[in-house]
Amino acid sequence: MTTRRSLSPILLLLTQLVVLIAVIATAQKFEPYEINGGLTAAVSGRNFAILASDTRLTDGGYGIKSRRYTSSRLFRVGGGTNGGDGFERAMSGGDIVKCSTSGAMIGCSGCAADCDALRRVLQIEARSHSHSSPTPLTADSIATLLSNVLYSRRSFPFYSFCVVCGLDPVSRTGVVHVYDAIGSHERVAVGCSGTGKEMLQPVLDRLFSSVEVTKEVDGGGAGGVLRRDAGVVSARDQSRGLSLAPPVQTH
């Protein structure tokens, strides 16, 4: 009896210690990433490349933080928009945004904070290059730059899934690169990233991967297809917006 009574406080103390450790472990759990939705899609063709993105920013679930979010989801690195009004101002319109051949457009989806940080890093690197070299950045050079930036953060990666879209200044053909979160990339004819890409990618592959179809379609037709098919995806994915930002055509 004496032994049992002496063990009771010890067992109670051990139980309380286990509960305390579990509470501390739960309280100190750190989750740096949040999936804020977003779907970006790009199509390349002869004499054009076009990129579009939805504008809905979610909290990772059913909550909607913004319905017109484009600041870090669709941005330009190098070059500029025609007219000099700035890309953000041009994005407020409803028509296709026309861009020059220099630089490239980048679409990002995933964690909005990481996408914004990645945008600032890339634009700083592009500005530094413009001060040190007279040679403008091409779409392929920006694709390599993005790959290097993402890989440099491989131990704590940017939770950003990117699509680079631009135009080859020599051959005048569209350039599209798709990425994973640590910088592995591939040049493709059409590409998607973000939520809903599993539904949109097969449709774009069917419509634009054929050489004959790619030669016949122009930027306006590709933009219309992106708008239509992205609308179909939005009906089956709550994190996708009902509308696309104005598609950006590099020509």
C-alpha positions as MATLAB code, in Angstrom:
seq = 'MTTRRSLSPILLLLTQLVVLIAVIATAQKFEPYEINGGLTAAVSGRNFAILASDTRLTDGGYGIKSRRYTSSRLFRVGGGTNGGDGFERAMSGGDIVKCSTSGAMIGCSGCAADCDALRRVLQIEARSHSHSSPTPLTADSIATLLSNVLYSRRSFPFYSFCVVCGLDPVSRTGVVHVYDAIGSHERVAVGCSGTGKEMLQPVLDRLFSSVEVTKEVDGGGAGGVLRRDAGVVSARDQSRGLSLAPPVQTH';
ca = [
       0.000    0.000    0.000;
       2.815    2.397    0.861;
       4.505    1.742   -2.487;
       1.285    2.419   -4.426;
       0.660    5.663   -2.541;
       4.217    6.855   -3.231;
       3.853    6.099   -6.959;
       0.581    8.027   -7.359;
       2.112   11.543   -7.160;
       4.872   10.492   -9.537;
       2.397    9.192  -12.122;
       0.315   12.355  -11.768;
       3.407   14.506  -12.248;
       4.439   12.547  -15.348;
       0.939   12.876  -16.816;
       0.948   16.629  -16.272;
       4.422   16.867  -17.802;
       3.317   15.004  -20.941;
       0.272   17.259  -21.309;
       2.423   20.365  -20.855;
       4.905   19.217  -23.518;
       2.055   18.533  -25.955;
       0.566   21.985  -25.367;
       3.937   23.706  -25.859;
       4.628   21.733  -29.037;
       1.239   22.700  -30.449;
       1.610   26.353  -29.478;
       5.070   26.605  -31.055;
       4.063   25.014  -34.351;
       5.149   27.352  -37.151;
       3.537   27.265  -40.594;
       5.240   29.799  -42.870;
       3.214   29.070  -45.988;
      -0.351   29.778  -46.976;
      -1.829   28.795  -50.319;
      -3.604   31.926  -51.537;
      -4.899   30.389  -54.742;
      -4.379   31.716  -58.231;
      -4.198   30.224  -61.688;
      -1.827   31.503  -64.366;
      -1.682   30.251  -67.949;
       0.515   31.108  -70.927;
       0.387   30.326  -74.642;
       3.183   30.862  -77.142;
       2.813   31.133  -80.885;
       4.277   32.673  -83.993;
       4.909   36.381  -83.360;
       3.141   36.396  -79.995;
       3.119   35.077  -76.460;
       0.197   35.623  -74.130;
      -0.158   35.290  -70.359;
      -3.285   35.528  -68.199;
      -4.133   35.101  -64.531;
      -7.195   35.145  -62.345;
      -7.543   37.896  -59.734;
      -8.928   36.125  -56.656;
      -6.851   36.089  -53.449;
      -8.054   33.547  -50.875;
      -7.011   32.645  -47.321;
      -6.323   29.043  -48.255;
      -9.934   28.022  -47.757;
     -13.289   29.567  -48.582;
     -12.420   33.081  -47.385;
     -11.811   35.667  -50.129;
      -9.400   38.487  -49.291;
      -9.535   40.241  -52.646;
     -11.269   39.830  -55.990;
      -8.945   42.118  -57.966;
      -5.465   41.055  -56.907;
      -2.707   41.219  -59.537;
       0.265   42.975  -57.904;
       2.395   39.863  -57.334;
       0.450   37.410  -59.455;
       1.172   38.990  -62.820;
       4.146   41.306  -63.241;
       6.836   42.363  -65.681;
      10.602   42.023  -65.317;
      12.676   44.151  -67.700;
      11.248   46.253  -70.529;
       7.938   48.047  -70.077;
       4.467   48.487  -71.481;
       3.899   50.529  -74.592;
       2.754   54.040  -73.849;
       4.725   54.472  -70.637;
       1.708   54.437  -68.314;
       3.103   51.539  -66.293;
       2.002   47.959  -66.339;
      -0.190   48.221  -63.227;
      -2.206   51.050  -64.733;
      -2.609   49.176  -68.012;
      -3.872   46.140  -66.134;
      -6.881   48.109  -64.890;
      -8.360   48.116  -68.399;
     -10.372   45.355  -69.975;
      -8.421   44.835  -73.188;
      -5.312   42.824  -73.931;
      -2.227   44.632  -72.644;
       0.407   45.106  -75.362;
       4.063   44.793  -74.338;
       7.399   45.135  -76.111;
       9.763   42.283  -76.910;
      12.293   43.215  -74.190;
      11.947   41.565  -70.809;
       9.309   39.019  -69.915;
       6.039   38.609  -68.091;
       5.924   36.367  -65.009;
       2.829   34.794  -63.488;
       3.072   33.532  -59.891;
       0.666   31.491  -57.818;
       0.938   29.971  -54.369;
       1.773   31.980  -51.243;
       1.072   35.652  -51.988;
       3.739   36.908  -49.555;
       6.413   34.762  -51.214;
       5.244   35.801  -54.685;
       5.545   39.456  -53.680;
       9.026   38.920  -52.221;
      10.079   37.088  -55.378;
       8.742   39.914  -57.548;
      10.806   42.493  -55.683;
      13.976   40.389  -55.856;
      13.619   39.867  -59.614;
      12.893   43.518  -60.334;
      15.899   44.607  -58.262;
      18.120   42.148  -60.154;
      16.772   43.386  -63.495;
      17.330   47.025  -62.493;
      20.873   46.209  -61.409;
      21.511   44.570  -64.777;
      20.214   47.615  -66.658;
      22.675   49.843  -64.778;
      25.667   47.594  -65.445;
      25.010   46.362  -68.998;
      23.569   47.962  -72.145;
      22.214   44.598  -73.319;
      18.512   44.244  -72.503;
      17.258   41.150  -70.749;
      15.504   38.643  -72.999;
      12.823   36.174  -71.991;
      15.328   33.294  -71.879;
      17.779   35.262  -69.715;
      14.988   36.171  -67.295;
      13.973   32.504  -67.208;
      17.531   31.631  -66.144;
      17.558   34.458  -63.593;
      14.327   33.218  -62.036;
      15.669   29.669  -61.868;
      18.808   30.872  -60.048;
      16.820   32.960  -57.558;
      14.453   30.093  -56.747;
      17.294   27.582  -56.400;
      19.227   29.913  -54.088;
      16.328   29.586  -51.633;
      16.029   25.807  -51.903;
      16.587   25.268  -48.146;
      13.599   27.536  -47.349;
      11.991   27.967  -50.770;
       9.698   30.634  -52.087;
       6.315   28.884  -52.208;
       5.766   30.277  -55.690;
       4.917   28.354  -58.835;
       5.809   30.490  -61.811;
       5.261   30.807  -65.541;
       7.590   32.997  -67.616;
       6.243   34.338  -70.889;
       7.995   36.450  -73.502;
       9.193   36.697  -77.083;
      12.451   35.611  -78.656;
      13.922   38.799  -80.191;
      15.640   36.842  -82.999;
      13.085   34.268  -84.159;
      10.046   36.345  -83.074;
       8.397   33.266  -81.579;
       6.784   32.971  -78.183;
       8.731   31.686  -75.180;
       7.038   29.981  -72.205;
       8.810   28.399  -69.226;
       7.118   26.603  -66.312;
       8.738   26.130  -62.875;
       8.508   24.254  -59.640;
       9.243   25.898  -56.274;
      13.013   25.266  -56.325;
      13.806   26.497  -59.817;
      13.561   23.448  -62.077;
      12.049   24.674  -65.322;
      11.110   23.563  -68.800;
      10.349   25.432  -71.999;
       6.922   24.490  -73.327;
       4.394   25.653  -75.907;
       1.632   26.163  -73.320;
       1.889   26.147  -69.543;
      -0.173   26.536  -66.377;
       0.545   26.892  -62.690;
      -1.554   27.177  -59.574;
      -4.895   25.800  -58.471;
      -6.940   24.252  -61.229;
      -3.996   23.641  -63.551;
      -4.836   19.931  -63.700;
      -8.094   20.848  -65.418;
      -6.784   23.613  -67.687;
      -3.494   22.116  -68.882;
      -5.010   19.205  -70.883;
      -7.380   21.609  -72.642;
      -4.557   23.929  -73.674;
      -2.415   20.989  -74.771;
      -5.234   19.775  -76.997;
      -5.874   23.198  -78.520;
      -2.372   24.623  -78.964;
       0.186   21.812  -79.052;
      -0.525   21.037  -82.699;
       1.846   22.856  -85.066;
      -0.936   23.555  -87.560;
      -3.211   25.101  -84.928;
      -0.386   27.202  -83.466;
       0.337   28.702  -86.890;
      -3.298   29.605  -87.487;
      -4.163   31.180  -84.118;
      -3.237   34.775  -83.241;
      -2.889   36.550  -79.906;
      -6.514   37.683  -79.830;
      -7.794   34.173  -80.462;
      -5.503   32.698  -77.803;
      -6.654   35.323  -75.303;
     -10.279   34.466  -75.981;
      -9.608   30.764  -75.465;
      -7.827   31.458  -72.164;
     -10.750   33.527  -70.906;
     -13.313   30.921  -71.910;
     -11.535   27.853  -70.559;
     -10.431   29.545  -67.330;
     -14.076   30.412  -66.713;
     -14.967   26.738  -66.996;
     -12.274   25.843  -64.439;
     -13.560   28.485  -62.012;
     -16.934   26.722  -61.867;
     -15.217   23.658  -60.386;
     -12.639   25.258  -58.061;
     -13.705   27.695  -55.331;
     -10.214   29.229  -55.027;
     -10.317   30.377  -58.632;
     -11.749   33.754  -59.551;
     -14.642   34.081  -61.967;
     -12.716   36.524  -64.152;
      -9.227   36.864  -65.579;
      -7.020   39.893  -65.490;
      -6.594   41.356  -68.992;
      -4.347   38.925  -70.889;
      -0.872   40.270  -71.599;
       0.350   39.843  -75.149;
       4.010   40.271  -76.064;
       4.294   40.982  -79.789;
];
